[in-house]
Structure formats: C-alpha cells, structure tokens
PDB file of C-alpha atoms in Angstrom:
ATOM      1  CA  MET G   1     137.209  58.659  57.949  1.00  0.00           C
ATOM      2  CA  ARG G   2     135.328  61.264  55.063  1.00  0.00           C
ATOM      3  CA  ALA G   3     132.779  61.456  57.228  1.00  0.00           C
ATOM      4  CA  LEU G   4     134.902  62.610  59.646  1.00  0.00           C
ATOM      5  CA  TRP G   5     136.553  65.324  57.315  1.00  0.00           C
ATOM      6  CA  ILE G   6     132.479  66.348  56.660  1.00  0.00           C
ATOM      7  CA  LEU G   7     132.040  66.916  60.153  1.00  0.00           C
ATOM      8  CA  LEU G   8     134.466  69.117  60.292  1.00  0.00           C
ATOM      9  CA  ILE G   9     134.827  70.945  57.963  1.00  0.00           C
ATOM     10  CA  VAL G  10     131.194  71.713  58.589  1.00  0.00           C
ATOM     11  CA  LEU G  11     131.978  72.601  62.098  1.00  0.00           C
ATOM     12  CA  ALA G  12     134.370  75.017  61.058  1.00  0.00           C
ATOM     13  CA  ALA G  13     132.032  76.840  59.430  1.00  0.00           C
ATOM     14  CA  GLY G  14     129.347  76.973  61.498  1.00  0.00           C
ATOM     15  CA  MET G  15     132.024  78.373  64.400  1.00  0.00           C
ATOM     16  CA  LEU G  16     132.853  81.170  61.595  1.00  0.00           C
ATOM     17  CA  PRO G  17     131.444  84.386  62.539  1.00  0.00           C
ATOM     18  CA  HIS G  18     128.965  86.133  60.422  1.00  0.00           C
ATOM     19  CA  PRO G  19     130.039  89.371  59.339  1.00  0.00           C
ATOM     20  CA  SER G  20     127.496  91.957  61.521  1.00  0.00           C
ATOM     21  CA  PHE G  21     128.338  90.460  64.528  1.00  0.00           C
ATOM     22  CA  GLY G  22     131.800  92.261  64.074  1.00  0.00           C
ATOM     23  CA  GLN G  23     130.480  95.713  62.805  1.00  0.00           C
ATOM     24  CA  PRO G  24     128.913  98.004  65.639  1.00  0.00           C
ATOM     25  CA  THR G  25     125.800  99.294  65.879  1.00  0.00           C
ATOM     26  CA  ALA G  26     124.549 101.986  64.238  1.00  0.00           C
ATOM     27  CA  VAL G  27     123.282 105.065  66.374  1.00  0.00           C
ATOM     28  CA  GLY G  28     123.111 108.126  64.843  1.00  0.00           C
ATOM     29  CA  GLY G  29     120.934 109.830  62.559  1.00  0.00           C
ATOM     30  CA  ASP G  30     117.642 109.897  64.464  1.00  0.00           C
ATOM     31  CA  TYR G  31     117.465 106.714  66.213  1.00  0.00           C
ATOM     32  CA  GLY G  32     120.123 108.885  68.767  1.00  0.00           C
ATOM     33  CA  ARG G  33     118.457 111.831  68.785  1.00  0.00           C
ATOM     34  CA  ALA G  34     115.624 110.773  69.727  1.00  0.00           C
ATOM     35  CA  TRP G  35     117.779 108.327  72.152  1.00  0.00           C
ATOM     36  CA  LEU G  36     119.436 111.447  73.594  1.00  0.00           C
ATOM     37  CA  MET G  37     115.890 113.310  73.743  1.00  0.00           C
ATOM     38  CA  ASN G  38     114.863 110.852  75.609  1.00  0.00           C
ATOM     39  CA  TYR G  39     117.207 109.789  77.756  1.00  0.00           C
ATOM     40  CA  GLY G  40     120.379 111.661  77.563  1.00  0.00           C
ATOM     41  CA  SER G  41     119.657 114.158  80.412  1.00  0.00           C
ATOM     42  CA  LYS G  42     118.902 111.104  83.269  1.00  0.00           C
ATOM     43  CA  ASN G  43     120.925 110.258  86.170  1.00  0.00           C
ATOM     44  CA  ILE G  44     122.541 113.411  86.158  1.00  0.00           C
ATOM     45  CA  VAL G  45     123.813 115.005  89.740  1.00  0.00           C
ATOM     46  CA  ALA G  46     124.799 117.970  90.919  1.00  0.00           C
ATOM     47  CA  GLN G  47     128.344 118.615  91.889  1.00  0.00           C
ATOM     48  CA  SER G  48     129.143 120.065  94.483  1.00  0.00           C
ATOM     49  CA  THR G  49     132.382 120.923  96.418  1.00  0.00           C
ATOM     50  CA  GLY G  50     131.652 121.209 100.157  1.00  0.00           C
ATOM     51  CA  LEU G  51     133.453 119.470 102.477  1.00  0.00           C
ATOM     52  CA  TRP G  52     131.229 116.097 102.983  1.00  0.00           C
ATOM     53  CA  ASP G  53     131.491 116.072  98.646  1.00  0.00           C
ATOM     54  CA  TRP G  54     134.407 114.894  98.023  1.00  0.00           C
ATOM     55  CA  GLY G  55     134.448 111.469  99.836  1.00  0.00           C
ATOM     56  CA  ILE G  56     137.213 110.067 102.920  1.00  0.00           C
ATOM     57  CA  ILE G  57     139.719 111.717 104.444  1.00  0.00           C
ATOM     58  CA  PRO G  58     142.778 111.607 103.063  1.00  0.00           C
ATOM     59  CA  LYS G  59     145.563 109.713 104.605  1.00  0.00           C
ATOM     60  CA  GLY G  60     147.604 111.526 106.725  1.00  0.00           C
ATOM     61  CA  HIS G  61     145.035 114.051 107.968  1.00  0.00           C
ATOM     62  CA  VAL G  62     142.248 114.198 110.285  1.00  0.00           C
ATOM     63  CA  LEU G  63     139.592 115.631 110.827  1.00  0.00           C
ATOM     64  CA  SER G  64     139.431 118.124 114.249  1.00  0.00           C
ATOM     65  CA  ASN G  65     136.359 120.722 114.721  1.00  0.00           C
ATOM     66  CA  GLY G  66     135.294 120.350 111.110  1.00  0.00           C
ATOM     67  CA  LYS G  67     138.410 121.422 109.551  1.00  0.00           C
ATOM     68  CA  LEU G  68     140.815 118.685 107.816  1.00  0.00           C
ATOM     69  CA  THR G  69     144.622 118.914 109.151  1.00  0.00           C
ATOM     70  CA  GLU G  70     148.115 117.348 109.111  1.00  0.00           C
ATOM     71  CA  LEU G  71     148.247 114.399 111.727  1.00  0.00           C
ATOM     72  CA  GLY G  72     150.795 114.946 114.737  1.00  0.00           C
ATOM     73  CA  SER G  73     154.378 113.529 115.384  1.00  0.00           C
ATOM     74  CA  VAL G  74     154.752 109.220 114.870  1.00  0.00           C
ATOM     75  CA  THR G  75     156.380 107.628 117.208  1.00  0.00           C
ATOM     76  CA  LEU G  76     157.321 104.095 116.218  1.00  0.00           C
ATOM     77  CA  ILE G  77     157.639 101.479 119.437  1.00  0.00           C
ATOM     78  CA  TYR G  78     159.728  98.376 119.019  1.00  0.00           C
ATOM     79  CA  PRO G  79     158.984  95.276 120.654  1.00  0.00           C
ATOM     80  CA  ALA G  80     162.163  93.416 122.945  1.00  0.00           C
ATOM     81  CA  PHE G  81     161.754  90.298 120.882  1.00  0.00           C
ATOM     82  CA  PRO G  82     159.539  90.596 117.679  1.00  0.00           C
ATOM     83  CA  THR G  83     157.944  87.957 115.526  1.00  0.00           C
ATOM     84  CA  ASP G  84     156.282  90.553 112.829  1.00  0.00           C
ATOM     85  CA  PRO G  85     157.797  93.152 110.428  1.00  0.00           C
ATOM     86  CA  ASN G  86     154.172  94.363 110.358  1.00  0.00           C
ATOM     87  CA  PRO G  87     152.786  96.912 112.418  1.00  0.00           C
ATOM     88  CA  ILE G  88     149.936  98.021 114.791  1.00  0.00           C
ATOM     89  CA  ILE G  89     149.064 101.648 113.615  1.00  0.00           C
ATOM     90  CA  LEU G  90     147.070 103.486 116.854  1.00  0.00           C
ATOM     91  CA  ASN G  91     145.416 106.630 116.833  1.00  0.00           C
ATOM     92  CA  VAL G  92     145.653 108.257 120.490  1.00  0.00           C
ATOM     93  CA  THR G  93     142.118 108.426 120.558  1.00  0.00           C
ATOM     94  CA  MET G  94     141.133 105.419 119.972  1.00  0.00           C
ATOM     95  CA  PRO G  95     143.651 102.951 121.039  1.00  0.00           C
ATOM     96  CA  ILE G  96     141.312 100.424 122.884  1.00  0.00           C
ATOM     97  CA  GLN G  97     139.603  99.374 119.985  1.00  0.00           C
ATOM     98  CA  ALA G  98     142.498  99.509 117.782  1.00  0.00           C
ATOM     99  CA  ILE G  99     143.351  96.435 119.480  1.00  0.00           C
ATOM    100  CA  THR G 100     140.778  94.506 120.312  1.00  0.00           C
ATOM    101  CA  SER G 101     141.304  92.031 117.608  1.00  0.00           C
ATOM    102  CA  PHE G 102     145.522  91.168 119.147  1.00  0.00           C
ATOM    103  CA  ASN G 103     146.095  89.234 122.085  1.00  0.00           C
ATOM    104  CA  ALA G 104     145.037  90.803 125.007  1.00  0.00           C
ATOM    105  CA  THR G 105     144.075  88.363 126.981  1.00  0.00           C
ATOM    106  CA  GLN G 106     147.034  88.369 128.602  1.00  0.00           C
ATOM    107  CA  LEU G 107     146.756  92.145 130.516  1.00  0.00           C
ATOM    108  CA  ASN G 108     145.204  91.899 133.902  1.00  0.00           C
ATOM    109  CA  ASN G 109     144.605  95.374 133.784  1.00  0.00           C
ATOM    110  CA  PRO G 110     142.273  96.944 131.172  1.00  0.00           C
ATOM    111  CA  ALA G 111     144.311 100.694 131.818  1.00  0.00           C
ATOM    112  CA  LEU G 112     147.516  98.535 130.080  1.00  0.00           C
ATOM    113  CA  LEU G 113     145.543  98.336 127.115  1.00  0.00           C
ATOM    114  CA  GLU G 114     146.128 101.955 126.303  1.00  0.00           C
ATOM    115  CA  ASP G 115     149.613 101.288 126.811  1.00  0.00           C
ATOM    116  CA  PRO G 116     151.346 100.266 123.293  1.00  0.00           C
ATOM    117  CA  TRP G 117     155.301  99.705 124.781  1.00  0.00           C
ATOM    118  CA  THR G 118     152.998  96.937 126.496  1.00  0.00           C
ATOM    119  CA  ILE G 119     150.894  96.314 123.170  1.00  0.00           C
ATOM    120  CA  ALA G 120     154.399  96.122 121.292  1.00  0.00           C
ATOM    121  CA  GLN G 121     155.672  93.613 123.895  1.00  0.00           C
ATOM    122  CA  ILE G 122     152.680  91.468 124.067  1.00  0.00           C
ATOM    123  CA  ASN G 123     152.238  91.172 120.198  1.00  0.00           C
ATOM    124  CA  GLY G 124     155.176  90.978 119.763  1.00  0.00           C
ATOM    125  CA  ARG G 125     155.019  93.322 116.662  1.00  0.00           C
ATOM    126  CA  PRO G 126     156.226  97.268 116.446  1.00  0.00           C
ATOM    127  CA  VAL G 127     153.463  99.503 117.109  1.00  0.00           C
ATOM    128  CA  LEU G 128     153.125 103.204 115.328  1.00  0.00           C
ATOM    129  CA  TYR G 129     151.558 105.488 117.728  1.00  0.00           C
ATOM    130  CA  ARG G 130     150.384 108.544 115.877  1.00  0.00           C
ATOM    131  CA  SER G 131     149.474 111.557 118.071  1.00  0.00           C
ATOM    132  CA  LEU G 132     146.669 114.231 117.149  1.00  0.00           C
ATOM    133  CA  PRO G 133     148.164 118.169 116.940  1.00  0.00           C
ATOM    134  CA  TYR G 134     146.272 119.225 119.565  1.00  0.00           C
TER     135      TYR G 134
END
C-alpha cells in the first residue's frame, strides 16, 4: 500500500507543469527586430477594390451586364398536396439545371421541366421562382 502512495506522489509530481512552459516566449529586442527585418514584409497582397475582388455576389443580387442589380419579383408556387415545407428555388435563367437532382422522371415532355407549377406538383414541395429584372 505504501509503494502505491509513493508511486502516486511521483506520478503527480511528474505531471506538474514546469514553470517555464507557462510563460510566453519573448520575441522582443534583437530577436524581434531581426525577425521583422527578414520575414515582416513577406506575403503582402495588394488590396484592390474592383468589382471582382470582393468574392461572391451578395444574396438578393445578380450580376447583369457587369453591373450588380437586385433580383426581380419572386413567386411562390405551392403544391396541392405538400410533402416537404422546404422550397425548391428556381431562377428564370436556368430552371432545368436547378431541378436535375429532384424527381423529374414522371415527366414525358422535357418542356414541362421549365414549368414551376409542374415541378411543385410532382415533387410535393413549394417552388420559389425568381425572375430577373430585365
């Protein structure tokens, strides 16, 4: 029993952190100046403010002829027998590509894929149809 207590005390003492581990590393003085001289100005990217430099198009907007414009009117088409409340969002520019992952196998006429009402009835989900302001 006494050997177990000695072993526990030795293990506890070994697990105590060394005081130097808890202190931050000093990077000032000569070391800090030398580091800034060697690495301080690397990876600097020039900031530009052009149209394509800020990333993606903001939500609720569309890029039309190189200008940022707001989306046009929005129509919500609700199915007769809804099975899922999450809407399918279609854009007037590419409705066929937007629904390829949904259940469109029941359609014989591929032109019906462009009809938001038909898409809502077949999938049982509401369709949010956005038209662009042209």
